Amino acid sequence: MDGSPNLHDWQPLSALGPAGGVEGIWEVPDLFALICSDGHERWVMKVDVFAGAPQGGTGAQSWVGEFGGVTLTPTQPARWADWGKDFYAAITYNDLPQPGRRVCLAWMNSWDDAKEIPTHPWRGAMTLPRDLGLVPDGSGWALTQTPVRELDALRDRHMALRGPRQEVEVPPGQSLDLTPSVPRSGHVAVTLTSEAGVEATLRVGGGLLTLDRPGHAEVPGFGGQHAAPRPGTAEIDLRIIFHTCSLEVFACGGRMSLTDLLLPASPITGVSLDGAFTGDLWTLRPCRPGWNDVDSAQTVGR
């Protein structure tokens, strides 16, 4: 950290690390304060790492600690901000109109694949904006991420979810918002399918949350299983946001998130759930584009 009296002349103040993930360069740091569930202010330093993330390659890590204006003193080891393959360069917003609110947005991609993603006119995407918080988890403070509440305004058609099995037909291109809950000792599998077969399977059970995604001929190493440790809460509440070529998964009040791109061989047209679960499913209305110069003939996907 450097300090300056005039934004021209800078002097070093303090340093953090090496600590946490150090296999690759660090970049995109973000230091911010959050009001914890106990009412006290604590500081978070988020740093992205170019290698060595949970699924290999790029990822984001964070520390919780104390900051007096010069030095950040971590009070617990670094933790991964997201356990998926495609979460990088997350940045939060200052001066939102709601005091105390902290929202982040990340690049939904990985430098392992970024130059190979076979889409047009762009590659990758941004994550949903996420509200951040800090909650105790028995061994310190967990940085929580949950989709911003404004997303709820896009919810449209509703369906109740109840195990042991349920199948849902999905119109091609339809975004979904699922909120299944699973008992602590229960299991659930959520499978996305297309005319070409299984396009992704999310499983919860045995202390893990895992996402299996198929490979792709044009993207070496794209397929695989991405696993995350499940927080030890009494009930496993999930929120799963599916949108054409992406899955954003939030578990246990946002204590864990997993973000992955998908490359379906064909548009996804079905969702099936198997296991002990109850919950809800909504379709999501599309947002209006924020730009006016996109050629309507251009398409995204394969």
Short mmCIF file of N, CA and C in Angstrom, two decimals, residues 39-131:
data_model
loop_
_atom_site.label_atom_id
_atom_site.label_comp_id
_atom_site.label_asym_id
_atom_site.label_seq_id
_atom_site.Cartn_x
_atom_site.Cartn_y
_atom_site.Cartn_z
N GLY A 39 -22.39 -6.27 14.23
CA GLY A 39 -22.45 -4.82 14.25
C GLY A 39 -21.11 -4.12 14.18
N HIS A 40 -20.00 -4.87 14.23
CA HIS A 40 -18.68 -4.27 14.18
C HIS A 40 -18.18 -4.20 12.73
N GLU A 41 -17.31 -3.22 12.48
CA GLU A 41 -16.71 -3.06 11.16
C GLU A 41 -15.43 -3.89 11.06
N ARG A 42 -15.31 -4.64 9.98
CA ARG A 42 -14.08 -5.36 9.67
C ARG A 42 -13.72 -5.11 8.21
N TRP A 43 -12.45 -5.28 7.92
CA TRP A 43 -11.95 -4.96 6.60
C TRP A 43 -11.65 -6.24 5.83
N VAL A 44 -11.85 -6.17 4.53
CA VAL A 44 -11.60 -7.28 3.62
C VAL A 44 -10.62 -6.83 2.55
N MET A 45 -9.59 -7.61 2.33
CA MET A 45 -8.69 -7.41 1.19
C MET A 45 -8.90 -8.57 0.23
N LYS A 46 -9.33 -8.23 -0.98
CA LYS A 46 -9.50 -9.23 -2.03
C LYS A 46 -8.36 -9.07 -3.03
N VAL A 47 -7.72 -10.19 -3.37
CA VAL A 47 -6.63 -10.18 -4.35
C VAL A 47 -6.85 -11.35 -5.30
N ASP A 48 -6.71 -11.12 -6.59
CA ASP A 48 -6.82 -12.20 -7.57
C ASP A 48 -5.44 -12.78 -7.84
N VAL A 49 -5.42 -14.08 -8.09
CA VAL A 49 -4.17 -14.79 -8.31
C VAL A 49 -4.24 -15.47 -9.68
N PHE A 50 -3.13 -15.43 -10.40
CA PHE A 50 -3.11 -15.87 -11.79
C PHE A 50 -2.97 -17.38 -11.94
N ALA A 51 -2.66 -18.09 -10.86
CA ALA A 51 -2.51 -19.54 -10.91
C ALA A 51 -2.75 -20.10 -9.52
N GLY A 52 -3.12 -21.38 -9.47
CA GLY A 52 -3.25 -22.06 -8.18
C GLY A 52 -4.60 -21.95 -7.51
N ALA A 53 -5.62 -21.47 -8.23
CA ALA A 53 -6.97 -21.38 -7.66
C ALA A 53 -7.54 -22.80 -7.46
N PRO A 54 -8.67 -22.94 -6.77
CA PRO A 54 -9.17 -24.28 -6.44
C PRO A 54 -9.31 -25.23 -7.63
N GLN A 55 -9.68 -24.71 -8.80
CA GLN A 55 -9.83 -25.57 -9.97
C GLN A 55 -8.67 -25.41 -10.94
N GLY A 56 -7.57 -24.85 -10.46
CA GLY A 56 -6.45 -24.57 -11.33
C GLY A 56 -6.63 -23.24 -12.03
N GLY A 57 -5.54 -22.61 -12.40
CA GLY A 57 -5.63 -21.34 -13.11
C GLY A 57 -6.01 -20.19 -12.20
N THR A 58 -6.73 -19.22 -12.76
CA THR A 58 -7.01 -17.97 -12.08
C THR A 58 -8.13 -18.10 -11.06
N GLY A 59 -8.10 -17.21 -10.05
CA GLY A 59 -9.14 -17.20 -9.03
C GLY A 59 -8.97 -15.99 -8.13
N ALA A 60 -9.83 -15.89 -7.12
CA ALA A 60 -9.83 -14.75 -6.21
C ALA A 60 -9.77 -15.25 -4.77
N GLN A 61 -8.95 -14.58 -3.95
CA GLN A 61 -8.83 -14.92 -2.54
C GLN A 61 -9.03 -13.65 -1.71
N SER A 62 -9.35 -13.84 -0.43
CA SER A 62 -9.59 -12.68 0.41
C SER A 62 -9.13 -12.94 1.84
N TRP A 63 -8.78 -11.85 2.53
CA TRP A 63 -8.45 -11.86 3.94
C TRP A 63 -9.44 -10.96 4.68
N VAL A 64 -9.76 -11.31 5.91
CA VAL A 64 -10.51 -10.44 6.81
C VAL A 64 -9.56 -9.99 7.91
N GLY A 65 -9.61 -8.69 8.24
CA GLY A 65 -8.69 -8.20 9.25
C GLY A 65 -9.04 -6.81 9.71
N GLU A 66 -8.04 -6.16 10.31
CA GLU A 66 -8.17 -4.81 10.84
C GLU A 66 -7.30 -3.86 10.02
N PHE A 67 -7.80 -2.65 9.81
CA PHE A 67 -7.09 -1.66 9.00
C PHE A 67 -7.23 -0.29 9.65
N GLY A 68 -6.10 0.30 9.95
CA GLY A 68 -6.11 1.61 10.58
C GLY A 68 -5.70 2.74 9.67
N GLY A 69 -5.67 2.48 8.37
CA GLY A 69 -5.30 3.52 7.42
C GLY A 69 -3.92 3.35 6.82
N VAL A 70 -3.11 2.46 7.41
CA VAL A 70 -1.75 2.24 6.91
C VAL A 70 -1.50 0.76 6.64
N THR A 71 -1.85 -0.10 7.59
CA THR A 71 -1.52 -1.52 7.50
C THR A 71 -2.77 -2.36 7.69
N LEU A 72 -2.95 -3.34 6.80
CA LEU A 72 -3.99 -4.34 7.01
C LEU A 72 -3.39 -5.48 7.81
N THR A 73 -4.02 -5.81 8.93
CA THR A 73 -3.57 -6.92 9.78
C THR A 73 -4.60 -8.03 9.69
N PRO A 74 -4.34 -9.08 8.90
CA PRO A 74 -5.31 -10.17 8.80
C PRO A 74 -5.51 -10.86 10.14
N THR A 75 -6.74 -11.22 10.42
CA THR A 75 -7.07 -11.96 11.64
C THR A 75 -7.39 -13.42 11.36
N GLN A 76 -7.28 -13.82 10.09
CA GLN A 76 -7.50 -15.21 9.72
C GLN A 76 -6.82 -15.45 8.38
N PRO A 77 -6.54 -16.71 8.05
CA PRO A 77 -5.87 -17.00 6.77
C PRO A 77 -6.75 -16.64 5.58
N ALA A 78 -6.10 -16.57 4.43
CA ALA A 78 -6.83 -16.29 3.19
C ALA A 78 -7.84 -17.40 2.89
N ARG A 79 -8.95 -17.01 2.28
CA ARG A 79 -9.95 -17.97 1.83
C ARG A 79 -10.28 -17.65 0.38
N TRP A 80 -10.69 -18.69 -0.35
CA TRP A 80 -11.08 -18.48 -1.74
C TRP A 80 -12.45 -17.82 -1.78
N ALA A 81 -12.58 -16.82 -2.64
CA ALA A 81 -13.85 -16.10 -2.76
C ALA A 81 -14.88 -16.90 -3.56
N ASP A 82 -14.42 -17.75 -4.47
CA ASP A 82 -15.33 -18.55 -5.29
C ASP A 82 -14.62 -19.84 -5.64
N TRP A 83 -15.38 -20.94 -5.72
CA TRP A 83 -14.79 -22.26 -5.92
C TRP A 83 -14.96 -22.78 -7.34
N GLY A 84 -15.48 -21.97 -8.24
CA GLY A 84 -15.64 -22.39 -9.62
C GLY A 84 -14.41 -22.09 -10.45
N LYS A 85 -14.51 -22.38 -11.73
CA LYS A 85 -13.41 -22.15 -12.67
C LYS A 85 -13.42 -20.75 -13.23
N ASP A 86 -14.58 -20.08 -13.22
CA ASP A 86 -14.73 -18.85 -13.99
C ASP A 86 -15.18 -17.68 -13.13
N PHE A 87 -14.29 -17.26 -12.23
CA PHE A 87 -14.55 -16.10 -11.37
C PHE A 87 -13.21 -15.40 -11.18
N TYR A 88 -13.09 -14.18 -11.73
CA TYR A 88 -11.80 -13.50 -11.70
C TYR A 88 -12.02 -11.99 -11.76
N ALA A 89 -11.01 -11.26 -11.25
CA ALA A 89 -10.97 -9.80 -11.35
C ALA A 89 -12.22 -9.14 -10.76
N ALA A 90 -12.67 -9.66 -9.61
CA ALA A 90 -13.85 -9.09 -8.96
C ALA A 90 -13.55 -7.72 -8.38
N ILE A 91 -14.46 -6.79 -8.57
CA ILE A 91 -14.30 -5.41 -8.09
C ILE A 91 -15.60 -4.97 -7.44
N THR A 92 -15.49 -4.23 -6.33
CA THR A 92 -16.68 -3.72 -5.67
C THR A 92 -16.89 -2.25 -6.02
N TYR A 93 -18.11 -1.79 -5.76
CA TYR A 93 -18.51 -0.42 -6.08
C TYR A 93 -18.51 0.43 -4.82
N ASN A 94 -18.00 1.64 -4.94
CA ASN A 94 -18.05 2.62 -3.86
C ASN A 94 -19.27 3.53 -4.01
N ASP A 95 -19.71 4.10 -2.88
CA ASP A 95 -20.70 5.17 -2.87
C ASP A 95 -22.04 4.78 -3.48
N LEU A 96 -22.46 3.55 -3.23
CA LEU A 96 -23.81 3.18 -3.63
C LEU A 96 -24.82 3.98 -2.82
N PRO A 97 -26.02 4.19 -3.36
CA PRO A 97 -26.99 5.03 -2.65
C PRO A 97 -27.47 4.43 -1.33
N GLN A 98 -27.29 3.13 -1.11
CA GLN A 98 -27.69 2.51 0.14
C GLN A 98 -26.47 2.44 1.06
N PRO A 99 -26.43 3.21 2.14
CA PRO A 99 -25.26 3.21 3.04
C PRO A 99 -24.94 1.82 3.55
N GLY A 100 -23.66 1.48 3.54
CA GLY A 100 -23.22 0.20 4.05
C GLY A 100 -23.31 -0.96 3.08
N ARG A 101 -23.90 -0.74 1.93
CA ARG A 101 -24.04 -1.82 0.95
C ARG A 101 -22.77 -1.94 0.12
N ARG A 102 -22.33 -3.17 -0.09
CA ARG A 102 -21.13 -3.43 -0.89
C ARG A 102 -21.48 -4.49 -1.94
N VAL A 103 -21.36 -4.12 -3.22
CA VAL A 103 -21.73 -4.98 -4.34
C VAL A 103 -20.49 -5.23 -5.18
N CYS A 104 -20.30 -6.48 -5.59
CA CYS A 104 -19.15 -6.80 -6.45
C CYS A 104 -19.64 -7.39 -7.76
N LEU A 105 -18.76 -7.32 -8.74
CA LEU A 105 -18.99 -7.85 -10.08
C LEU A 105 -17.68 -8.45 -10.54
N ALA A 106 -17.70 -9.65 -11.12
CA ALA A 106 -16.48 -10.32 -11.54
C ALA A 106 -16.56 -10.71 -13.01
N TRP A 107 -15.39 -10.96 -13.58
CA TRP A 107 -15.27 -11.49 -14.94
C TRP A 107 -15.54 -12.98 -14.88
N MET A 108 -16.52 -13.46 -15.64
CA MET A 108 -16.86 -14.87 -15.63
C MET A 108 -16.08 -15.57 -16.75
N ASN A 109 -14.82 -15.84 -16.44
CA ASN A 109 -13.94 -16.48 -17.40
C ASN A 109 -12.68 -16.89 -16.66
N SER A 110 -11.81 -17.63 -17.33
CA SER A 110 -10.52 -18.04 -16.78
C SER A 110 -9.47 -17.84 -17.86
N TRP A 111 -8.31 -17.37 -17.45
CA TRP A 111 -7.25 -17.19 -18.44
C TRP A 111 -6.77 -18.51 -19.02
N ASP A 112 -7.12 -19.63 -18.40
CA ASP A 112 -6.80 -20.92 -19.01
C ASP A 112 -7.54 -21.12 -20.33
N ASP A 113 -8.75 -20.55 -20.41
CA ASP A 113 -9.62 -20.79 -21.57
C ASP A 113 -9.97 -19.54 -22.35
N ALA A 114 -9.66 -18.37 -21.84
CA ALA A 114 -10.24 -17.13 -22.36
C ALA A 114 -10.03 -16.94 -23.85
N LYS A 115 -8.88 -17.34 -24.37
CA LYS A 115 -8.59 -17.12 -25.78
C LYS A 115 -9.17 -18.20 -26.68
N GLU A 116 -9.76 -19.24 -26.07
CA GLU A 116 -10.26 -20.37 -26.85
C GLU A 116 -11.78 -20.49 -26.86
N ILE A 117 -12.47 -19.74 -26.02
CA ILE A 117 -13.92 -19.87 -25.94
C ILE A 117 -14.53 -19.60 -27.32
N PRO A 118 -15.25 -20.57 -27.90
CA PRO A 118 -15.72 -20.43 -29.29
C PRO A 118 -17.05 -19.69 -29.41
N THR A 119 -17.07 -18.44 -28.97
CA THR A 119 -18.30 -17.65 -29.03
C THR A 119 -18.04 -16.35 -29.78
N HIS A 120 -19.12 -15.72 -30.22
CA HIS A 120 -19.04 -14.49 -31.02
C HIS A 120 -20.27 -13.64 -30.72
N PRO A 121 -20.18 -12.34 -30.58
CA PRO A 121 -19.03 -11.47 -30.88
C PRO A 121 -18.08 -11.24 -29.70
N TRP A 122 -18.33 -11.87 -28.55
CA TRP A 122 -17.41 -11.71 -27.42
C TRP A 122 -17.19 -13.07 -26.77
N ARG A 123 -16.21 -13.12 -25.86
CA ARG A 123 -15.92 -14.34 -25.12
C ARG A 123 -16.11 -14.08 -23.64
N GLY A 124 -16.73 -15.04 -22.95
CA GLY A 124 -16.95 -14.87 -21.53
C GLY A 124 -18.09 -13.90 -21.26
N ALA A 125 -18.23 -13.53 -20.00
CA ALA A 125 -19.31 -12.65 -19.58
C ALA A 125 -18.94 -12.07 -18.23
N MET A 126 -19.83 -11.30 -17.66
CA MET A 126 -19.68 -10.84 -16.29
C MET A 126 -20.63 -11.65 -15.40
N THR A 127 -20.24 -11.83 -14.14
CA THR A 127 -21.14 -12.48 -13.21
C THR A 127 -22.34 -11.57 -12.91
N LEU A 128 -23.33 -12.14 -12.28
CA LEU A 128 -24.36 -11.29 -11.70
C LEU A 128 -23.73 -10.41 -10.63
N PRO A 129 -24.21 -9.19 -10.45
CA PRO A 129 -23.76 -8.41 -9.30
C PRO A 129 -24.18 -9.10 -8.01
N ARG A 130 -23.29 -9.04 -7.01
CA ARG A 130 -23.50 -9.78 -5.76
C ARG A 130 -23.35 -8.87 -4.56
N ASP A 131 -24.28 -9.00 -3.62
CA ASP A 131 -24.15 -8.32 -2.33
C ASP A 131 -23.18 -9.10 -1.45
#
